[in-house]
Amino acid sequence: MGIEGRLTVAMPKGRIFSDALTLLEEAGLNLPRELAEDSRKLMVEVPAEDLSFLLVKPVDVPTCVEHGAADLGVAGKDVLMEEDRDVYELLDLQISPCRLSLAGTPDWQPVLNPKVATKYPRIANRWFREQGQQVEVICLNGSVELAPLTGLADRIVDIVSTGQTLRENGLVELEEITRVTSRLIANRASYRLKSRRIDRLYERLARVVMGKGDCDDRGGPSGAVVHTSESG
Ligand SMILES: Nc1ncnc2c1ncn2[C@@H]1O[C@H](COP(=O)(O)OP(=O)(O)OP(=O)(O)O)[C@@H](O)[C@H]1O
Ligand SMILES: O=P(O)(O)OC[C@H]1O[C@H](OP(=O)(O)OP(=O)(O)O)[C@H](O)[C@@H]1O
């Protein structure tokens, strides 16, 4: 083990997981099959790389990193914007791309104080405030596209990737709110105390991402990192 100790990385289970794993392998990490397999193990140690992986729900990655349960994490920009945790955003990994958009029925007519259903209340509230529009945000945890079809809401703010879910439910994308990719994030204290180890992993990942082109490099450990929390 290095003098700075083992690095713990919070990995999002689900959609992002395999993209993140592929990227780590492309960066030259030798990872055990155990990590890729469909196992119920939530903590996987990789002594050969001096790394530990925590497998958590995507929305919980920023929480684990903010509180120091993990030094690093991989999280979608959508989750980072919604959770607004006190963590550093080091690198745009350019994986699991999608967008967060406003959508509705094609015949949608403006109404006063429309209802907007979403899994992303903070982002939706902020975006409508910036547009100078008053809305009532209704929080849902899934199947958000049902809301305009059932009268639960006038419009939705949700993730769009292929557009299939919107199409199959007769909805149209009205406006893109933000593009989303997954980011490498760091705990603030770890970023200082384990800088050499974080630097090394960051550089290996950045090389792969930049090699693929279109890299939105956030500056990394030696540059200007983005502090994701609006309040901190
Ligand atoms: N088509 C997509 N739909 C939803 N998220 C997507 C899509 N494409 C990429 N993503 C990214 O994947 C993340 C969500 O991953 P996933 O669907 O596995 O988690 P989840 O929504 O928390 O699911 P669950 O609640 O079922 O565990 C989003 O935060 C986003 O950054
Ligand atoms: O544009 P598409 O490629 O169709 O992808 C977008 C859909 O995928 C996600 O839903 P998910 O599958 O996570 O289910 P959910 O309704 O439980 O959120 C998202 O909330 C959209 O509904």
PDB file of C-alpha atoms and ligand atoms in Angstrom:
ATOM      1  CA  MET A   1       0.000   0.000   0.000  1.00  0.00           C
ATOM      2  CA  GLY A   2       1.249   3.497  -0.826  1.00  0.00           C
ATOM      3  CA  ILE A   3       1.946   6.017   1.891  1.00  0.00           C
ATOM      4  CA  GLU A   4      -1.328   7.792   1.142  1.00  0.00           C
ATOM      5  CA  GLY A   5      -3.365   4.606   1.668  1.00  0.00           C
ATOM      6  CA  ARG A   6      -5.825   2.821  -0.522  1.00  0.00           C
ATOM      7  CA  LEU A   7      -8.139   4.837  -2.758  1.00  0.00           C
ATOM      8  CA  THR A   8     -11.837   4.083  -2.494  1.00  0.00           C
ATOM      9  CA  VAL A   9     -13.994   4.692  -5.545  1.00  0.00           C
ATOM     10  CA  ALA A  10     -17.821   4.857  -5.419  1.00  0.00           C
ATOM     11  CA  MET A  11     -19.170   3.309  -8.606  1.00  0.00           C
ATOM     12  CA  PRO A  12     -22.771   3.802  -9.754  1.00  0.00           C
ATOM     13  CA  LYS A  13     -24.660   0.554 -10.246  1.00  0.00           C
ATOM     14  CA  GLY A  14     -26.933   0.409 -13.296  1.00  0.00           C
ATOM     15  CA  ARG A  15     -26.562   2.133 -16.642  1.00  0.00           C
ATOM     16  CA  ILE A  16     -23.257   3.939 -16.031  1.00  0.00           C
ATOM     17  CA  PHE A  17     -21.467   0.990 -14.446  1.00  0.00           C
ATOM     18  CA  SER A  18     -20.270  -0.875 -17.528  1.00  0.00           C
ATOM     19  CA  ASP A  19     -19.190   2.330 -19.306  1.00  0.00           C
ATOM     20  CA  ALA A  20     -17.191   3.361 -16.225  1.00  0.00           C
ATOM     21  CA  LEU A  21     -15.643  -0.075 -15.879  1.00  0.00           C
ATOM     22  CA  THR A  22     -14.606  -0.104 -19.532  1.00  0.00           C
ATOM     23  CA  LEU A  23     -12.996   3.303 -19.113  1.00  0.00           C
ATOM     24  CA  LEU A  24     -11.037   2.174 -16.048  1.00  0.00           C
ATOM     25  CA  GLU A  25      -9.806  -0.873 -17.969  1.00  0.00           C
ATOM     26  CA  GLU A  26      -8.857   1.282 -20.946  1.00  0.00           C
ATOM     27  CA  ALA A  27      -6.869   3.390 -18.491  1.00  0.00           C
ATOM     28  CA  GLY A  28      -4.828   0.273 -17.791  1.00  0.00           C
ATOM     29  CA  LEU A  29      -6.354  -0.885 -14.505  1.00  0.00           C
ATOM     30  CA  ASN A  30      -6.341  -4.606 -14.034  1.00  0.00           C
ATOM     31  CA  LEU A  31      -9.748  -5.247 -12.477  1.00  0.00           C
ATOM     32  CA  PRO A  32     -11.067  -8.577 -11.212  1.00  0.00           C
ATOM     33  CA  ARG A  33     -13.965 -10.337 -12.936  1.00  0.00           C
ATOM     34  CA  GLU A  34     -15.795 -10.130  -9.625  1.00  0.00           C
ATOM     35  CA  LEU A  35     -16.392  -6.449 -10.303  1.00  0.00           C
ATOM     36  CA  ALA A  36     -18.030  -7.008 -13.689  1.00  0.00           C
ATOM     37  CA  GLU A  37     -20.000 -10.046 -12.653  1.00  0.00           C
ATOM     38  CA  ASP A  38     -23.565  -9.820 -11.526  1.00  0.00           C
ATOM     39  CA  SER A  39     -22.716 -10.319  -7.878  1.00  0.00           C
ATOM     40  CA  ARG A  40     -24.355  -8.995  -4.720  1.00  0.00           C
ATOM     41  CA  LYS A  41     -21.018  -7.887  -3.313  1.00  0.00           C
ATOM     42  CA  LEU A  42     -21.102  -4.164  -2.572  1.00  0.00           C
ATOM     43  CA  MET A  43     -17.441  -3.639  -1.690  1.00  0.00           C
ATOM     44  CA  VAL A  44     -14.742  -5.057  -3.937  1.00  0.00           C
ATOM     45  CA  GLU A  45     -11.095  -4.802  -2.958  1.00  0.00           C
ATOM     46  CA  VAL A  46      -8.445  -4.710  -5.687  1.00  0.00           C
ATOM     47  CA  PRO A  47      -5.157  -4.963  -3.756  1.00  0.00           C
ATOM     48  CA  ALA A  48      -3.088  -5.187  -6.951  1.00  0.00           C
ATOM     49  CA  GLU A  49      -4.220  -1.669  -7.875  1.00  0.00           C
ATOM     50  CA  ASP A  50      -4.437  -0.455  -4.282  1.00  0.00           C
ATOM     51  CA  LEU A  51      -8.108   0.347  -4.884  1.00  0.00           C
ATOM     52  CA  SER A  52     -11.442  -0.420  -3.244  1.00  0.00           C
ATOM     53  CA  PHE A  53     -14.737  -0.098  -5.086  1.00  0.00           C
ATOM     54  CA  LEU A  54     -18.097   0.638  -3.479  1.00  0.00           C
ATOM     55  CA  LEU A  55     -21.131  -0.263  -5.567  1.00  0.00           C
ATOM     56  CA  VAL A  56     -23.919   2.184  -4.841  1.00  0.00           C
ATOM     57  CA  LYS A  57     -27.076   3.615  -6.367  1.00  0.00           C
ATOM     58  CA  PRO A  58     -26.131   6.384  -8.843  1.00  0.00           C
ATOM     59  CA  VAL A  59     -27.906   9.041  -6.794  1.00  0.00           C
ATOM     60  CA  ASP A  60     -25.897   8.068  -3.692  1.00  0.00           C
ATOM     61  CA  VAL A  61     -22.426   8.458  -5.249  1.00  0.00           C
ATOM     62  CA  PRO A  62     -22.092  12.197  -4.404  1.00  0.00           C
ATOM     63  CA  THR A  63     -23.247  11.527  -0.825  1.00  0.00           C
ATOM     64  CA  CYS A  64     -20.626   8.786  -0.342  1.00  0.00           C
ATOM     65  CA  VAL A  65     -17.921  11.072  -1.723  1.00  0.00           C
ATOM     66  CA  GLU A  66     -18.981  14.165   0.211  1.00  0.00           C
ATOM     67  CA  HIS A  67     -18.912  12.272   3.512  1.00  0.00           C
ATOM     68  CA  GLY A  68     -15.597  10.551   2.765  1.00  0.00           C
ATOM     69  CA  ALA A  69     -16.935   6.980   2.516  1.00  0.00           C
ATOM     70  CA  ALA A  70     -15.223   7.138  -0.878  1.00  0.00           C
ATOM     71  CA  ASP A  71     -12.316   9.301  -2.041  1.00  0.00           C
ATOM     72  CA  LEU A  72     -13.521   9.335  -5.627  1.00  0.00           C
ATOM     73  CA  GLY A  73     -16.738   8.579  -7.457  1.00  0.00           C
ATOM     74  CA  VAL A  74     -18.362   8.448 -10.856  1.00  0.00           C
ATOM     75  CA  ALA A  75     -21.624  10.373 -11.162  1.00  0.00           C
ATOM     76  CA  GLY A  76     -23.870  11.704 -13.906  1.00  0.00           C
ATOM     77  CA  LYS A  77     -23.893  15.474 -14.278  1.00  0.00           C
ATOM     78  CA  ASP A  78     -27.677  15.327 -13.765  1.00  0.00           C
ATOM     79  CA  VAL A  79     -27.185  13.758 -10.332  1.00  0.00           C
ATOM     80  CA  LEU A  80     -24.435  16.243  -9.447  1.00  0.00           C
ATOM     81  CA  MET A  81     -26.648  19.194 -10.362  1.00  0.00           C
ATOM     82  CA  GLU A  82     -29.615  17.799  -8.480  1.00  0.00           C
ATOM     83  CA  GLU A  83     -27.765  16.670  -5.368  1.00  0.00           C
ATOM     84  CA  ASP A  84     -25.580  19.790  -5.142  1.00  0.00           C
ATOM     85  CA  ARG A  85     -23.052  18.055  -2.866  1.00  0.00           C
ATOM     86  CA  ASP A  86     -19.855  19.544  -1.528  1.00  0.00           C
ATOM     87  CA  VAL A  87     -17.449  17.626  -3.798  1.00  0.00           C
ATOM     88  CA  TYR A  88     -14.920  18.457  -6.496  1.00  0.00           C
ATOM     89  CA  GLU A  89     -15.647  17.607 -10.101  1.00  0.00           C
ATOM     90  CA  LEU A  90     -12.320  16.585 -11.628  1.00  0.00           C
ATOM     91  CA  LEU A  91     -12.981  15.256 -15.103  1.00  0.00           C
ATOM     92  CA  ASP A  92     -15.707  14.863 -17.694  1.00  0.00           C
ATOM     93  CA  LEU A  93     -15.426  11.161 -18.469  1.00  0.00           C
ATOM     94  CA  GLN A  94     -17.606  11.555 -21.578  1.00  0.00           C
ATOM     95  CA  ILE A  95     -19.482   8.327 -20.828  1.00  0.00           C
ATOM     96  CA  SER A  96     -23.229   7.538 -20.605  1.00  0.00           C
ATOM     97  CA  PRO A  97     -24.257  10.637 -22.568  1.00  0.00           C
ATOM     98  CA  CYS A  98     -27.844  11.829 -22.544  1.00  0.00           C
ATOM     99  CA  ARG A  99     -29.652  15.109 -22.016  1.00  0.00           C
ATOM    100  CA  LEU A 100     -32.071  16.557 -19.529  1.00  0.00           C
ATOM    101  CA  SER A 101     -34.971  18.091 -21.397  1.00  0.00           C
ATOM    102  CA  LEU A 102     -38.354  19.693 -21.085  1.00  0.00           C
ATOM    103  CA  ALA A 103     -41.002  17.602 -22.840  1.00  0.00           C
ATOM    104  CA  GLY A 104     -44.742  17.530 -23.289  1.00  0.00           C
ATOM    105  CA  THR A 105     -47.573  16.625 -25.618  1.00  0.00           C
ATOM    106  CA  PRO A 106     -47.260  18.126 -29.119  1.00  0.00           C
ATOM    107  CA  ASP A 107     -50.480  20.140 -28.620  1.00  0.00           C
ATOM    108  CA  TRP A 108     -49.363  21.595 -25.297  1.00  0.00           C
ATOM    109  CA  GLN A 109     -50.688  25.120 -24.721  1.00  0.00           C
ATOM    110  CA  PRO A 110     -49.168  27.595 -22.248  1.00  0.00           C
ATOM    111  CA  VAL A 111     -51.100  27.834 -18.984  1.00  0.00           C
ATOM    112  CA  LEU A 112     -50.563  29.951 -15.900  1.00  0.00           C
ATOM    113  CA  ASN A 113     -48.449  28.092 -13.285  1.00  0.00           C
ATOM    114  CA  PRO A 114     -48.135  24.825 -15.219  1.00  0.00           C
ATOM    115  CA  LYS A 115     -47.457  21.576 -13.367  1.00  0.00           C
ATOM    116  CA  VAL A 116     -44.110  19.982 -14.186  1.00  0.00           C
ATOM    117  CA  ALA A 117     -43.397  16.377 -13.207  1.00  0.00           C
ATOM    118  CA  THR A 118     -39.798  15.312 -12.678  1.00  0.00           C
ATOM    119  CA  LYS A 119     -37.242  13.257 -10.772  1.00  0.00           C
ATOM    120  CA  TYR A 120     -35.146  16.440 -10.714  1.00  0.00           C
ATOM    121  CA  PRO A 121     -37.037  19.050  -8.624  1.00  0.00           C
ATOM    122  CA  ARG A 122     -34.006  21.209  -7.848  1.00  0.00           C
ATOM    123  CA  ILE A 123     -32.867  21.445 -11.476  1.00  0.00           C
ATOM    124  CA  ALA A 124     -36.416  22.044 -12.710  1.00  0.00           C
ATOM    125  CA  ASN A 125     -37.125  24.759 -10.132  1.00  0.00           C
ATOM    126  CA  ARG A 126     -33.850  26.498 -10.893  1.00  0.00           C
ATOM    127  CA  TRP A 127     -34.334  26.328 -14.668  1.00  0.00           C
ATOM    128  CA  PHE A 128     -37.881  27.691 -14.610  1.00  0.00           C
ATOM    129  CA  ARG A 129     -36.821  30.434 -12.207  1.00  0.00           C
ATOM    130  CA  GLU A 130     -34.112  31.444 -14.669  1.00  0.00           C
ATOM    131  CA  GLN A 131     -36.754  31.521 -17.419  1.00  0.00           C
ATOM    132  CA  GLY A 132     -38.861  33.771 -15.204  1.00  0.00           C
ATOM    133  CA  GLN A 133     -41.696  31.223 -15.153  1.00  0.00           C
ATOM    134  CA  GLN A 134     -43.707  30.128 -12.146  1.00  0.00           C
ATOM    135  CA  VAL A 135     -44.428  26.407 -12.088  1.00  0.00           C
ATOM    136  CA  GLU A 136     -45.586  23.773  -9.653  1.00  0.00           C
ATOM    137  CA  VAL A 137     -43.024  20.972  -9.566  1.00  0.00           C
ATOM    138  CA  ILE A 138     -44.376  17.476  -8.893  1.00  0.00           C
ATOM    139  CA  CYS A 139     -41.766  14.908  -7.813  1.00  0.00           C
ATOM    140  CA  LEU A 140     -41.915  11.427  -9.296  1.00  0.00           C
ATOM    141  CA  ASN A 141     -39.419   8.585  -9.027  1.00  0.00           C
ATOM    142  CA  GLY A 142     -39.950   7.015 -12.435  1.00  0.00           C
ATOM    143  CA  SER A 143     -42.310   6.609 -15.414  1.00  0.00           C
ATOM    144  CA  VAL A 144     -42.325  10.399 -15.551  1.00  0.00           C
ATOM    145  CA  GLU A 145     -43.635  10.308 -19.145  1.00  0.00           C
ATOM    146  CA  LEU A 146     -46.991   9.136 -17.789  1.00  0.00           C
ATOM    147  CA  ALA A 147     -47.606  12.476 -16.114  1.00  0.00           C
ATOM    148  CA  PRO A 148     -48.776  14.504 -19.160  1.00  0.00           C
ATOM    149  CA  LEU A 149     -50.798  11.508 -20.398  1.00  0.00           C
ATOM    150  CA  THR A 150     -52.750  11.182 -17.178  1.00  0.00           C
ATOM    151  CA  GLY A 151     -53.276  14.852 -16.362  1.00  0.00           C
ATOM    152  CA  LEU A 152     -50.867  14.652 -13.429  1.00  0.00           C
ATOM    153  CA  ALA A 153     -48.742  17.379 -15.022  1.00  0.00           C
ATOM    154  CA  ASP A 154     -48.656  19.629 -18.080  1.00  0.00           C
ATOM    155  CA  ARG A 155     -45.014  18.989 -18.909  1.00  0.00           C
ATOM    156  CA  ILE A 156     -42.048  16.945 -17.713  1.00  0.00           C
ATOM    157  CA  VAL A 157     -38.352  17.459 -17.119  1.00  0.00           C
ATOM    158  CA  ASP A 158     -36.580  14.153 -17.720  1.00  0.00           C
ATOM    159  CA  ILE A 159     -33.625  12.369 -19.252  1.00  0.00           C
ATOM    160  CA  VAL A 160     -33.748  11.817 -23.002  1.00  0.00           C
ATOM    161  CA  SER A 161     -31.287   9.515 -24.692  1.00  0.00           C
ATOM    162  CA  THR A 162     -32.585   7.817 -27.837  1.00  0.00           C
ATOM    163  CA  GLY A 163     -35.955   9.591 -27.571  1.00  0.00           C
ATOM    164  CA  GLN A 164     -37.738   6.235 -27.710  1.00  0.00           C
ATOM    165  CA  THR A 165     -39.640   6.678 -24.446  1.00  0.00           C
ATOM    166  CA  LEU A 166     -40.954  10.088 -25.526  1.00  0.00           C
ATOM    167  CA  ARG A 167     -41.910   8.789 -28.990  1.00  0.00           C
ATOM    168  CA  GLU A 168     -43.658   5.688 -27.707  1.00  0.00           C
ATOM    169  CA  ASN A 169     -45.713   7.808 -25.337  1.00  0.00           C
ATOM    170  CA  GLY A 170     -46.649  10.447 -27.902  1.00  0.00           C
ATOM    171  CA  LEU A 171     -44.529  13.184 -26.303  1.00  0.00           C
ATOM    172  CA  VAL A 172     -42.106  15.635 -27.888  1.00  0.00           C
ATOM    173  CA  GLU A 173     -38.912  17.226 -26.636  1.00  0.00           C
ATOM    174  CA  LEU A 174     -39.581  20.950 -26.231  1.00  0.00           C
ATOM    175  CA  GLU A 175     -36.235  22.236 -25.008  1.00  0.00           C
ATOM    176  CA  GLU A 176     -32.867  20.853 -23.932  1.00  0.00           C
ATOM    177  CA  ILE A 177     -31.999  22.006 -20.413  1.00  0.00           C
ATOM    178  CA  THR A 178     -28.511  20.531 -20.201  1.00  0.00           C
ATOM    179  CA  ARG A 179     -26.299  17.895 -21.739  1.00  0.00           C
ATOM    180  CA  VAL A 180     -25.331  15.091 -19.382  1.00  0.00           C
ATOM    181  CA  THR A 181     -22.244  12.892 -19.176  1.00  0.00           C
ATOM    182  CA  SER A 182     -20.652  11.173 -16.201  1.00  0.00           C
ATOM    183  CA  ARG A 183     -17.948  12.892 -14.190  1.00  0.00           C
ATOM    184  CA  LEU A 184     -15.086  11.860 -11.933  1.00  0.00           C
ATOM    185  CA  ILE A 185     -15.642  13.496  -8.542  1.00  0.00           C
ATOM    186  CA  ALA A 186     -13.454  13.721  -5.441  1.00  0.00           C
ATOM    187  CA  ASN A 187     -13.863  14.207  -1.725  1.00  0.00           C
ATOM    188  CA  ARG A 188     -12.387  17.587  -0.784  1.00  0.00           C
ATOM    189  CA  ALA A 189     -10.085  16.293   1.965  1.00  0.00           C
ATOM    190  CA  SER A 190      -8.950  13.262  -0.047  1.00  0.00           C
ATOM    191  CA  TYR A 191      -8.132  15.579  -2.900  1.00  0.00           C
ATOM    192  CA  ARG A 192      -5.519  17.230  -0.685  1.00  0.00           C
ATOM    193  CA  LEU A 193      -4.391  14.261   1.415  1.00  0.00           C
ATOM    194  CA  LYS A 194      -4.192  11.694  -1.386  1.00  0.00           C
ATOM    195  CA  SER A 195      -3.262  14.082  -4.161  1.00  0.00           C
ATOM    196  CA  ARG A 196      -0.509  11.952  -5.641  1.00  0.00           C
ATOM    197  CA  ARG A 197      -2.683   8.861  -5.982  1.00  0.00           C
ATOM    198  CA  ILE A 198      -5.659  10.830  -7.252  1.00  0.00           C
ATOM    199  CA  ASP A 199      -3.400  12.655  -9.697  1.00  0.00           C
ATOM    200  CA  ARG A 200      -2.091   9.403 -11.095  1.00  0.00           C
ATOM    201  CA  LEU A 201      -5.541   7.908 -11.642  1.00  0.00           C
ATOM    202  CA  TYR A 202      -6.836  11.188 -13.024  1.00  0.00           C
ATOM    203  CA  GLU A 203      -3.991  11.329 -15.571  1.00  0.00           C
ATOM    204  CA  ARG A 204      -4.574   7.770 -16.716  1.00  0.00           C
ATOM    205  CA  LEU A 205      -8.275   8.437 -17.211  1.00  0.00           C
ATOM    206  CA  ALA A 206      -7.751  11.841 -18.817  1.00  0.00           C
ATOM    207  CA  ARG A 207      -5.368  10.302 -21.349  1.00  0.00           C
ATOM    208  CA  VAL A 208      -8.052   7.821 -22.440  1.00  0.00           C
ATOM    209  CA  VAL A 209     -10.798  10.453 -22.552  1.00  0.00           C
ATOM    210  CA  MET A 210      -8.654  12.906 -24.498  1.00  0.00           C
ATOM    211  CA  GLY A 211      -7.554  10.133 -26.841  1.00  0.00           C
ATOM    212  CA  LYS A 212     -11.212   9.739 -27.801  1.00  0.00           C
ATOM    213  CA  GLY A 213     -11.389  13.476 -28.599  1.00  0.00           C
ATOM    214  CA  ASP A 214     -14.046  15.986 -27.634  1.00  0.00           C
ATOM    215  CA  CYS A 215     -12.715  16.117 -24.074  1.00  0.00           C
ATOM    216  CA  ASP A 216     -14.197  18.712 -21.776  1.00  0.00           C
ATOM    217  CA  ASP A 217     -11.255  18.558 -19.354  1.00  0.00           C
ATOM    218  CA  ARG A 218     -12.158  20.234 -16.096  1.00  0.00           C
ATOM    219  CA  GLY A 219      -8.576  21.047 -15.211  1.00  0.00           C
ATOM    220  CA  GLY A 220      -7.861  18.086 -13.004  1.00  0.00           C
ATOM    221  CA  PRO A 221      -5.815  17.916  -9.836  1.00  0.00           C
ATOM    222  CA  SER A 222      -3.168  20.377 -11.019  1.00  0.00           C
ATOM    223  CA  GLY A 223      -5.670  22.749 -12.634  1.00  0.00           C
ATOM    224  CA  ALA A 224      -8.872  24.489 -11.649  1.00  0.00           C
ATOM    225  CA  VAL A 225     -11.334  21.895 -10.396  1.00  0.00           C
ATOM    226  CA  VAL A 226     -15.020  22.589 -10.393  1.00  0.00           C
ATOM    227  CA  HIS A 227     -16.580  22.792  -6.985  1.00  0.00           C
ATOM    228  CA  THR A 228     -19.997  21.314  -7.654  1.00  0.00           C
ATOM    229  CA  SER A 229     -21.893  22.625  -4.646  1.00  0.00           C
ATOM    230  CA  GLU A 230     -23.605  25.961  -5.199  1.00  0.00           C
ATOM    231  CA  SER A 231     -23.745  26.603  -1.499  1.00  0.00           C
ATOM    232  CA  GLY A 232     -20.198  25.566  -0.516  1.00  0.00           C
TER     233      GLY A 232
HETATM  234  N1  LIG B   1     -31.442   6.791 -21.091  1.00  0.00           N
HETATM  235  C1  LIG B   1     -31.041   7.143 -19.887  1.00  0.00           C
HETATM  236  N2  LIG B   1     -31.940   7.237 -18.905  1.00  0.00           N
HETATM  237  C2  LIG B   1     -31.564   7.558 -17.655  1.00  0.00           C
HETATM  238  N3  LIG B   1     -30.301   7.834 -17.287  1.00  0.00           N
HETATM  239  C3  LIG B   1     -29.361   7.777 -18.234  1.00  0.00           C
HETATM  240  C4  LIG B   1     -29.684   7.422 -19.573  1.00  0.00           C
HETATM  241  N4  LIG B   1     -28.549   7.428 -20.264  1.00  0.00           N
HETATM  242  C5  LIG B   1     -27.563   7.769 -19.424  1.00  0.00           C
HETATM  243  N5  LIG B   1     -28.044   7.992 -18.182  1.00  0.00           N
HETATM  244  C6  LIG B   1     -27.238   8.328 -16.990  1.00  0.00           C
HETATM  245  O1  LIG B   1     -27.424   7.230 -16.097  1.00  0.00           O
HETATM  246  C7  LIG B   1     -27.847   7.663 -14.811  1.00  0.00           C
HETATM  247  C8  LIG B   1     -28.961   6.798 -14.304  1.00  0.00           C
HETATM  248  O2  LIG B   1     -28.562   5.482 -14.294  1.00  0.00           O
HETATM  249  P1  LIG B   1     -29.627   4.365 -13.875  1.00  0.00           P
HETATM  250  O3  LIG B   1     -30.831   4.441 -14.791  1.00  0.00           O
HETATM  251  O4  LIG B   1     -28.875   3.094 -13.811  1.00  0.00           O
HETATM  252  O5  LIG B   1     -29.966   4.822 -12.393  1.00  0.00           O
HETATM  253  P2  LIG B   1     -31.295   5.218 -11.677  1.00  0.00           P
HETATM  254  O6  LIG B   1     -32.104   6.169 -12.525  1.00  0.00           O
HETATM  255  O7  LIG B   1     -30.909   5.692 -10.326  1.00  0.00           O
HETATM  256  O8  LIG B   1     -32.038   3.866 -11.674  1.00  0.00           O
HETATM  257  P3  LIG B   1     -32.746   3.086 -10.525  1.00  0.00           P
HETATM  258  O9  LIG B   1     -33.498   4.118  -9.705  1.00  0.00           O
HETATM  259  O10 LIG B   1     -33.630   2.192 -11.329  1.00  0.00           O
HETATM  260  O11 LIG B   1     -31.632   2.401  -9.785  1.00  0.00           O
HETATM  261  C9  LIG B   1     -28.367   9.073 -14.983  1.00  0.00           C
HETATM  262  O12 LIG B   1     -28.071   9.800 -13.805  1.00  0.00           O
HETATM  263  C10 LIG B   1     -27.649   9.588 -16.232  1.00  0.00           C
HETATM  264  O13 LIG B   1     -26.485  10.295 -15.847  1.00  0.00           O
HETATM  265  O1  LIG B   2     -34.681   8.453 -24.553  1.00  0.00           O
HETATM  266  P1  LIG B   2     -34.643   7.049 -24.046  1.00  0.00           P
HETATM  267  O2  LIG B   2     -33.511   6.258 -24.649  1.00  0.00           O
HETATM  268  O3  LIG B   2     -35.967   6.353 -24.183  1.00  0.00           O
HETATM  269  O4  LIG B   2     -34.263   7.093 -22.489  1.00  0.00           O
HETATM  270  C1  LIG B   2     -34.921   7.936 -21.581  1.00  0.00           C
HETATM  271  C2  LIG B   2     -35.728   7.177 -20.580  1.00  0.00           C
HETATM  272  O5  LIG B   2     -34.851   6.368 -19.772  1.00  0.00           O
HETATM  273  C3  LIG B   2     -35.015   6.711 -18.406  1.00  0.00           C
HETATM  274  O6  LIG B   2     -35.969   5.933 -17.798  1.00  0.00           O
HETATM  275  P2  LIG B   2     -35.626   4.591 -17.015  1.00  0.00           P
HETATM  276  O7  LIG B   2     -35.443   3.486 -18.009  1.00  0.00           O
HETATM  277  O8  LIG B   2     -34.471   4.831 -16.096  1.00  0.00           O
HETATM  278  O9  LIG B   2     -36.936   4.318 -16.233  1.00  0.00           O
HETATM  279  P3  LIG B   2     -37.704   5.211 -15.165  1.00  0.00           P
HETATM  280  O10 LIG B   2     -38.971   5.596 -15.859  1.00  0.00           O
HETATM  281  O11 LIG B   2     -37.915   4.314 -14.014  1.00  0.00           O
HETATM  282  O12 LIG B   2     -36.863   6.430 -14.818  1.00  0.00           O
HETATM  283  C4  LIG B   2     -35.496   8.156 -18.450  1.00  0.00           C
HETATM  284  O13 LIG B   2     -36.155   8.521 -17.241  1.00  0.00           O
HETATM  285  C5  LIG B   2     -36.416   8.157 -19.648  1.00  0.00           C
HETATM  286  O14 LIG B   2     -37.692   7.686 -19.315  1.00  0.00           O
END
